[in-house]
Amino acid sequence: MFEGGPAGQRRAALFFFIWVAPVALVVGAVLSSDHRSPATLLRVAAVLAVLGWLLVRSELRFGEWVLLIVLVAAGNLTAQISVGSSHDGVFALNSMGIFTLVCLVFETRLVVIAATLLTAG
């Protein structure tokens, strides 16, 4: 599943958005104290949009992967703001999981972009 190349990258992203993202959404929603509904709805909409995009496209270009990573980082940042600093482990675990996935299957430029975005978040 975690082989390189376009097929492995797509499978890894689908794995993340089908299995990991829903768990992260639930944890973020449960731990949220401020703006729970809007933050959760925004994150669900983003996950569904990206999942639909991955299902329609058989091979994504570099710019599409960058946009996907930006959306994931923005979703994690939204969750972190929503759950507050007392649960900063949620953001850290999500970020580590995403970064590990990117390191396993993506090329160097995307690893650097993901590291930069997640560190900034």
CSV table of N, CA and C in Angstrom, one decimal:
chain,number,residue,atom,x,y,z
A,1,MET,N,0.8,-1.2,0.0
A,1,MET,CA,0.0,0.0,0.0
A,1,MET,C,0.9,1.3,0.0
A,2,PHE,N,2.0,1.3,0.7
A,2,PHE,CA,2.8,2.4,0.9
A,2,PHE,C,4.0,2.4,-0.1
A,3,GLU,N,3.7,2.0,-1.3
A,3,GLU,CA,4.8,2.0,-2.3
A,3,GLU,C,4.8,3.4,-2.9
A,4,GLY,N,5.8,3.8,-3.5
A,4,GLY,CA,5.9,5.1,-4.2
A,4,GLY,C,5.2,5.1,-5.5
A,5,GLY,N,5.4,6.2,-6.2
A,5,GLY,CA,4.7,6.4,-7.5
A,5,GLY,C,3.3,6.9,-7.3
A,6,PRO,N,2.7,7.2,-8.4
A,6,PRO,CA,1.4,7.8,-8.4
A,6,PRO,C,0.3,6.9,-7.8
A,7,ALA,N,0.4,5.6,-8.1
A,7,ALA,CA,-0.7,4.7,-7.5
A,7,ALA,C,-0.5,4.5,-6.0
A,8,GLY,N,0.7,4.4,-5.5
A,8,GLY,CA,0.9,4.3,-4.1
A,8,GLY,C,0.6,5.6,-3.4
A,9,GLN,N,0.9,6.7,-4.0
A,9,GLN,CA,0.5,8.0,-3.4
A,9,GLN,C,-1.0,8.1,-3.2
A,10,ARG,N,-1.7,7.8,-4.3
A,10,ARG,CA,-3.2,7.9,-4.3
A,10,ARG,C,-3.7,6.9,-3.2
A,11,ARG,N,-3.2,5.7,-3.2
A,11,ARG,CA,-3.7,4.7,-2.2
A,11,ARG,C,-3.5,5.2,-0.8
A,12,ALA,N,-2.3,5.8,-0.5
A,12,ALA,CA,-2.0,6.3,0.8
A,12,ALA,C,-2.9,7.4,1.2
A,13,ALA,N,-3.2,8.3,0.3
A,13,ALA,CA,-4.1,9.5,0.5
A,13,ALA,C,-5.5,9.0,0.8
A,14,LEU,N,-5.9,8.0,0.0
A,14,LEU,CA,-7.3,7.5,0.2
A,14,LEU,C,-7.4,6.8,1.5
A,15,PHE,N,-6.3,6.0,1.9
A,15,PHE,CA,-6.3,5.4,3.2
A,15,PHE,C,-6.5,6.4,4.3
A,16,PHE,N,-5.7,7.5,4.2
A,16,PHE,CA,-5.8,8.6,5.2
A,16,PHE,C,-7.2,9.1,5.3
A,17,PHE,N,-7.8,9.5,4.1
A,17,PHE,CA,-9.1,10.2,4.1
A,17,PHE,C,-10.3,9.3,4.4
A,18,ILE,N,-10.1,8.0,4.2
A,18,ILE,CA,-11.2,7.0,4.5
A,18,ILE,C,-11.1,6.5,5.9
A,19,TRP,N,-9.9,6.3,6.5
A,19,TRP,CA,-9.8,5.7,7.8
A,19,TRP,C,-9.3,6.6,8.9
A,20,VAL,N,-8.3,7.4,8.6
A,20,VAL,CA,-7.7,8.3,9.7
A,20,VAL,C,-8.5,9.6,9.8
A,21,ALA,N,-8.9,10.2,8.8
A,21,ALA,CA,-9.5,11.5,8.9
A,21,ALA,C,-10.9,11.5,9.7
A,22,PRO,N,-11.7,10.4,9.5
A,22,PRO,CA,-12.9,10.4,10.3
A,22,PRO,C,-12.7,10.3,11.8
A,23,VAL,N,-11.7,9.5,12.1
A,23,VAL,CA,-11.3,9.4,13.6
A,23,VAL,C,-10.8,10.8,14.1
A,24,ALA,N,-10.0,11.5,13.3
A,24,ALA,CA,-9.5,12.8,13.7
A,24,ALA,C,-10.7,13.8,13.8
A,25,LEU,N,-11.7,13.7,12.9
A,25,LEU,CA,-12.8,14.5,13.0
A,25,LEU,C,-13.6,14.3,14.3
A,26,VAL,N,-13.8,13.1,14.6
A,26,VAL,CA,-14.6,12.7,15.8
A,26,VAL,C,-13.9,13.2,17.1
A,27,VAL,N,-12.6,13.0,17.1
A,27,VAL,CA,-11.8,13.4,18.3
A,27,VAL,C,-11.8,14.9,18.4
A,28,GLY,N,-11.6,15.6,17.3
A,28,GLY,CA,-11.7,17.1,17.3
A,28,GLY,C,-13.0,17.6,17.7
A,29,ALA,N,-14.1,17.0,17.3
A,29,ALA,CA,-15.4,17.4,17.6
A,29,ALA,C,-15.7,17.2,19.1
A,30,VAL,N,-15.3,16.0,19.6
A,30,VAL,CA,-15.5,15.7,21.0
A,30,VAL,C,-14.8,16.6,22.0
A,31,LEU,N,-13.5,17.0,21.6
A,31,LEU,CA,-12.7,17.8,22.5
A,31,LEU,C,-12.9,19.3,22.3
A,32,SER,N,-13.6,19.7,21.2
A,32,SER,CA,-13.9,21.1,21.0
A,32,SER,C,-14.7,21.7,22.0
A,33,SER,N,-14.4,22.9,22.4
A,33,SER,CA,-15.2,23.7,23.3
A,33,SER,C,-15.7,24.9,22.7
A,34,ASP,N,-14.9,25.5,21.8
A,34,ASP,CA,-15.3,26.7,21.1
A,34,ASP,C,-15.7,26.4,19.6
A,35,HIS,N,-16.8,26.9,19.2
A,35,HIS,CA,-17.1,26.8,17.7
A,35,HIS,C,-17.1,25.4,17.2
A,36,ARG,N,-17.7,24.5,18.0
A,36,ARG,CA,-17.7,23.1,17.7
A,36,ARG,C,-18.4,22.8,16.4
A,37,SER,N,-19.6,23.2,16.2
A,37,SER,CA,-20.3,22.9,15.0
A,37,SER,C,-19.7,23.5,13.7
A,38,PRO,N,-19.4,24.8,13.7
A,38,PRO,CA,-18.8,25.4,12.5
A,38,PRO,C,-17.5,24.7,12.1
A,39,ALA,N,-16.6,24.5,13.1
A,39,ALA,CA,-15.3,23.9,12.9
A,39,ALA,C,-15.5,22.5,12.3
A,40,THR,N,-16.4,21.7,12.9
A,40,THR,CA,-16.6,20.3,12.5
A,40,THR,C,-17.2,20.3,11.1
A,41,LEU,N,-18.1,21.1,10.8
A,41,LEU,CA,-18.7,21.2,9.5
A,41,LEU,C,-17.7,21.6,8.4
A,42,LEU,N,-16.9,22.5,8.7
A,42,LEU,CA,-15.8,22.9,7.8
A,42,LEU,C,-14.9,21.8,7.5
A,43,ARG,N,-14.5,21.1,8.6
A,43,ARG,CA,-13.5,20.0,8.4
A,43,ARG,C,-14.2,18.8,7.7
A,44,VAL,N,-15.5,18.5,7.9
A,44,VAL,CA,-16.2,17.4,7.2
A,44,VAL,C,-16.3,17.8,5.7
A,45,ALA,N,-16.6,19.1,5.4
A,45,ALA,CA,-16.8,19.5,4.1
A,45,ALA,C,-15.4,19.4,3.3
A,46,ALA,N,-14.3,19.8,4.0
A,46,ALA,CA,-13.0,19.7,3.4
A,46,ALA,C,-12.6,18.2,3.1
A,47,VAL,N,-12.9,17.3,4.1
A,47,VAL,CA,-12.5,15.9,3.9
A,47,VAL,C,-13.3,15.3,2.8
A,48,LEU,N,-14.6,15.6,2.7
A,48,LEU,CA,-15.5,15.1,1.6
A,48,LEU,C,-15.0,15.6,0.3
A,49,ALA,N,-14.7,16.9,0.2
A,49,ALA,CA,-14.2,17.5,-1.1
A,49,ALA,C,-12.9,16.8,-1.5
A,50,VAL,N,-12.0,16.6,-0.6
A,50,VAL,CA,-10.7,16.0,-1.0
A,50,VAL,C,-10.9,14.5,-1.4
A,51,LEU,N,-11.8,13.8,-0.6
A,51,LEU,CA,-12.0,12.4,-0.9
A,51,LEU,C,-12.7,12.3,-2.3
A,52,GLY,N,-13.6,13.1,-2.6
A,52,GLY,CA,-14.3,13.1,-3.9
A,52,GLY,C,-13.3,13.4,-5.0
A,53,TRP,N,-12.4,14.3,-4.7
A,53,TRP,CA,-11.3,14.7,-5.7
A,53,TRP,C,-10.4,13.5,-5.9
A,54,LEU,N,-10.0,12.8,-4.9
A,54,LEU,CA,-9.1,11.7,-5.0
A,54,LEU,C,-9.8,10.5,-5.7
A,55,LEU,N,-11.1,10.4,-5.5
A,55,LEU,CA,-11.8,9.3,-6.2
A,55,LEU,C,-12.0,9.6,-7.7
A,56,VAL,N,-12.1,10.8,-8.1
A,56,VAL,CA,-12.3,11.2,-9.5
A,56,VAL,C,-11.0,11.1,-10.3
A,57,ARG,N,-10.0,11.6,-9.7
A,57,ARG,CA,-8.7,11.7,-10.4
A,57,ARG,C,-7.9,10.5,-10.1
A,58,SER,N,-7.4,9.9,-11.2
A,58,SER,CA,-6.6,8.6,-11.0
A,58,SER,C,-5.1,9.0,-10.7
A,59,GLU,N,-4.6,10.1,-11.2
A,59,GLU,CA,-3.3,10.5,-10.9
A,59,GLU,C,-3.2,12.0,-10.7
A,60,LEU,N,-2.7,12.5,-9.5
A,60,LEU,CA,-2.7,13.9,-9.2
A,60,LEU,C,-1.4,14.5,-9.6
A,61,ARG,N,-1.4,15.8,-10.0
A,61,ARG,CA,-0.2,16.5,-10.3
A,61,ARG,C,0.5,17.1,-9.1
A,62,PHE,N,1.7,17.6,-9.2
A,62,PHE,CA,2.4,18.1,-8.0
A,62,PHE,C,1.6,19.2,-7.4
A,63,GLY,N,1.1,20.1,-8.1
A,63,GLY,CA,0.3,21.2,-7.6
A,63,GLY,C,-1.0,20.8,-6.8
A,64,GLU,N,-1.6,19.7,-7.3
A,64,GLU,CA,-2.8,19.1,-6.6
A,64,GLU,C,-2.4,18.5,-5.3
A,65,TRP,N,-1.2,17.9,-5.2
A,65,TRP,CA,-0.7,17.3,-4.0
A,65,TRP,C,-0.4,18.4,-3.0
A,66,VAL,N,0.2,19.5,-3.5
A,66,VAL,CA,0.5,20.6,-2.6
A,66,VAL,C,-0.8,21.2,-2.0
A,67,LEU,N,-1.8,21.4,-2.9
A,67,LEU,CA,-3.1,21.9,-2.4
A,67,LEU,C,-3.7,20.9,-1.4
A,68,LEU,N,-3.7,19.7,-1.6
A,68,LEU,CA,-4.2,18.7,-0.7
A,68,LEU,C,-3.5,18.8,0.7
A,69,ILE,N,-2.2,18.9,0.7
A,69,ILE,CA,-1.4,19.0,1.9
A,69,ILE,C,-1.8,20.3,2.6
A,70,VAL,N,-2.0,21.4,1.9
A,70,VAL,CA,-2.4,22.7,2.5
A,70,VAL,C,-3.8,22.5,3.1
A,71,LEU,N,-4.7,21.9,2.5
A,71,LEU,CA,-6.0,21.6,3.0
A,71,LEU,C,-6.0,20.8,4.3
A,72,VAL,N,-5.1,19.8,4.3
A,72,VAL,CA,-5.0,19.0,5.5
A,72,VAL,C,-4.4,19.8,6.7
A,73,ALA,N,-3.4,20.6,6.4
A,73,ALA,CA,-2.7,21.4,7.4
A,73,ALA,C,-3.7,22.4,7.9
A,74,ALA,N,-4.5,23.0,7.0
A,74,ALA,CA,-5.6,24.0,7.5
A,74,ALA,C,-6.6,23.3,8.3
A,75,GLY,N,-7.0,22.1,7.9
A,75,GLY,CA,-8.0,21.4,8.8
A,75,GLY,C,-7.5,21.1,10.1
A,76,ASN,N,-6.2,20.7,10.2
A,76,ASN,CA,-5.6,20.4,11.5
A,76,ASN,C,-5.5,21.7,12.4
A,77,LEU,N,-5.2,22.8,11.7
A,77,LEU,CA,-5.1,24.0,12.4
A,77,LEU,C,-6.4,24.5,13.0
A,78,THR,N,-7.5,24.3,12.1
A,78,THR,CA,-8.8,24.6,12.6
A,78,THR,C,-9.2,23.7,13.8
A,79,ALA,N,-8.9,22.5,13.7
A,79,ALA,CA,-9.2,21.6,14.9
A,79,ALA,C,-8.4,22.0,16.1
A,80,GLN,N,-7.2,22.4,15.9
A,80,GLN,CA,-6.4,22.8,17.1
A,80,GLN,C,-6.9,24.1,17.7
A,81,ILE,N,-7.3,25.0,16.9
A,81,ILE,CA,-7.9,26.3,17.4
A,81,ILE,C,-9.2,25.9,18.2
A,82,SER,N,-10.0,25.0,17.6
A,82,SER,CA,-11.3,24.7,18.2
A,82,SER,C,-11.1,23.9,19.5
A,83,VAL,N,-10.1,23.0,19.6
A,83,VAL,CA,-10.0,22.3,20.9
A,83,VAL,C,-9.2,23.0,21.9
A,84,GLY,N,-8.5,24.0,21.5
A,84,GLY,CA,-7.7,24.9,22.5
A,84,GLY,C,-6.4,24.3,22.8
A,85,SER,N,-5.6,25.1,23.4
A,85,SER,CA,-4.2,24.7,23.7
A,85,SER,C,-4.1,23.6,24.7
A,86,SER,N,-5.1,23.3,25.5
A,86,SER,CA,-5.0,22.2,26.5
A,86,SER,C,-5.0,20.9,25.8
A,87,HIS,N,-5.4,20.8,24.6
A,87,HIS,CA,-5.4,19.5,23.9
A,87,HIS,C,-4.4,19.6,22.7
A,88,ASP,N,-3.3,20.2,22.8
A,88,ASP,CA,-2.4,20.4,21.7
A,88,ASP,C,-1.8,19.1,21.2
A,89,GLY,N,-2.0,18.0,22.0
A,89,GLY,CA,-1.5,16.7,21.5
A,89,GLY,C,-2.3,16.2,20.3
A,90,VAL,N,-3.6,16.6,20.2
A,90,VAL,CA,-4.4,16.2,19.1
A,90,VAL,C,-3.7,16.7,17.8
A,91,PHE,N,-3.3,18.0,17.8
A,91,PHE,CA,-2.7,18.5,16.6
A,91,PHE,C,-1.3,17.8,16.3
A,92,ALA,N,-0.6,17.6,17.4
A,92,ALA,CA,0.7,17.0,17.3
A,92,ALA,C,0.6,15.6,16.7
A,93,LEU,N,-0.4,14.8,17.2
A,93,LEU,CA,-0.6,13.4,16.7
A,93,LEU,C,-1.0,13.4,15.2
A,94,ASN,N,-2.0,14.3,14.9
A,94,ASN,CA,-2.4,14.4,13.5
A,94,ASN,C,-1.2,14.8,12.6
A,95,SER,N,-0.5,15.8,13.0
A,95,SER,CA,0.7,16.2,12.2
A,95,SER,C,1.7,15.1,12.0
A,96,MET,N,2.0,14.4,13.1
A,96,MET,CA,3.0,13.3,12.9
A,96,MET,C,2.5,12.2,12.0
A,97,GLY,N,1.2,11.9,12.1
A,97,GLY,CA,0.6,10.9,11.2
A,97,GLY,C,0.7,11.3,9.7
A,98,ILE,N,0.3,12.6,9.5
A,98,ILE,CA,0.3,13.1,8.1
A,98,ILE,C,1.7,13.1,7.6
A,99,PHE,N,2.6,13.6,8.4
A,99,PHE,CA,4.0,13.8,7.9
A,99,PHE,C,4.6,12.4,7.7
A,100,THR,N,4.3,11.4,8.5
A,100,THR,CA,4.8,10.0,8.3
A,100,THR,C,4.3,9.5,7.0
A,101,LEU,N,3.0,9.7,6.7
A,101,LEU,CA,2.4,9.2,5.5
A,101,LEU,C,3.1,9.9,4.3
A,102,VAL,N,3.3,11.2,4.4
A,102,VAL,CA,3.9,11.9,3.3
A,102,VAL,C,5.4,11.4,3.1
A,103,CYS,N,6.1,11.2,4.1
A,103,CYS,CA,7.5,10.7,4.0
A,103,CYS,C,7.6,9.3,3.4
A,104,LEU,N,6.6,8.5,3.7
A,104,LEU,CA,6.6,7.1,3.2
A,104,LEU,C,6.4,7.0,1.6
A,105,VAL,N,5.6,7.9,1.1
A,105,VAL,CA,5.3,7.7,-0.3
A,105,VAL,C,5.5,8.9,-1.3
A,106,PHE,N,5.9,10.0,-0.7
A,106,PHE,CA,6.1,11.2,-1.6
A,106,PHE,C,7.5,11.6,-1.8
A,107,GLU,N,7.7,12.4,-2.9
A,107,GLU,CA,9.1,12.8,-3.2
A,107,GLU,C,9.5,13.9,-2.3
A,108,THR,N,10.8,14.3,-2.4
A,108,THR,CA,11.4,15.2,-1.5
A,108,THR,C,10.8,16.5,-1.4
A,109,ARG,N,10.4,17.1,-2.5
A,109,ARG,CA,9.8,18.5,-2.5
A,109,ARG,C,8.5,18.5,-1.7
A,110,LEU,N,7.7,17.4,-1.8
A,110,LEU,CA,6.4,17.4,-1.0
A,110,LEU,C,6.7,17.2,0.4
A,111,VAL,N,7.7,16.4,0.8
A,111,VAL,CA,8.1,16.2,2.2
A,111,VAL,C,8.5,17.5,2.8
A,112,VAL,N,9.3,18.3,2.1
A,112,VAL,CA,9.7,19.6,2.6
A,112,VAL,C,8.5,20.6,2.8
A,113,ILE,N,7.6,20.6,1.8
A,113,ILE,CA,6.4,21.4,1.9
A,113,ILE,C,5.5,21.0,3.0
A,114,ALA,N,5.3,19.7,3.2
A,114,ALA,CA,4.5,19.2,4.3
A,114,ALA,C,5.1,19.6,5.7
A,115,ALA,N,6.4,19.4,5.8
A,115,ALA,CA,7.1,19.7,7.0
A,115,ALA,C,7.0,21.2,7.4
A,116,THR,N,7.1,22.0,6.3
A,116,THR,CA,7.0,23.4,6.5
A,116,THR,C,5.6,23.8,7.0
A,117,LEU,N,4.6,23.3,6.3
A,117,LEU,CA,3.2,23.7,6.7
A,117,LEU,C,2.9,23.2,8.0
A,118,LEU,N,3.2,22.0,8.4
A,118,LEU,CA,2.8,21.4,9.7
A,118,LEU,C,3.6,22.1,10.8
A,119,THR,N,4.9,22.4,10.5
A,119,THR,CA,5.6,23.1,11.6
A,119,THR,C,5.1,24.5,11.8
A,120,ALA,N,4.7,25.2,10.7
A,120,ALA,CA,4.1,26.5,10.8
A,120,ALA,C,2.8,26.5,11.6
A,121,GLY,N,2.0,25.4,11.4
A,121,GLY,CA,0.7,25.3,12.1
A,121,GLY,C,1.0,25.0,13.6
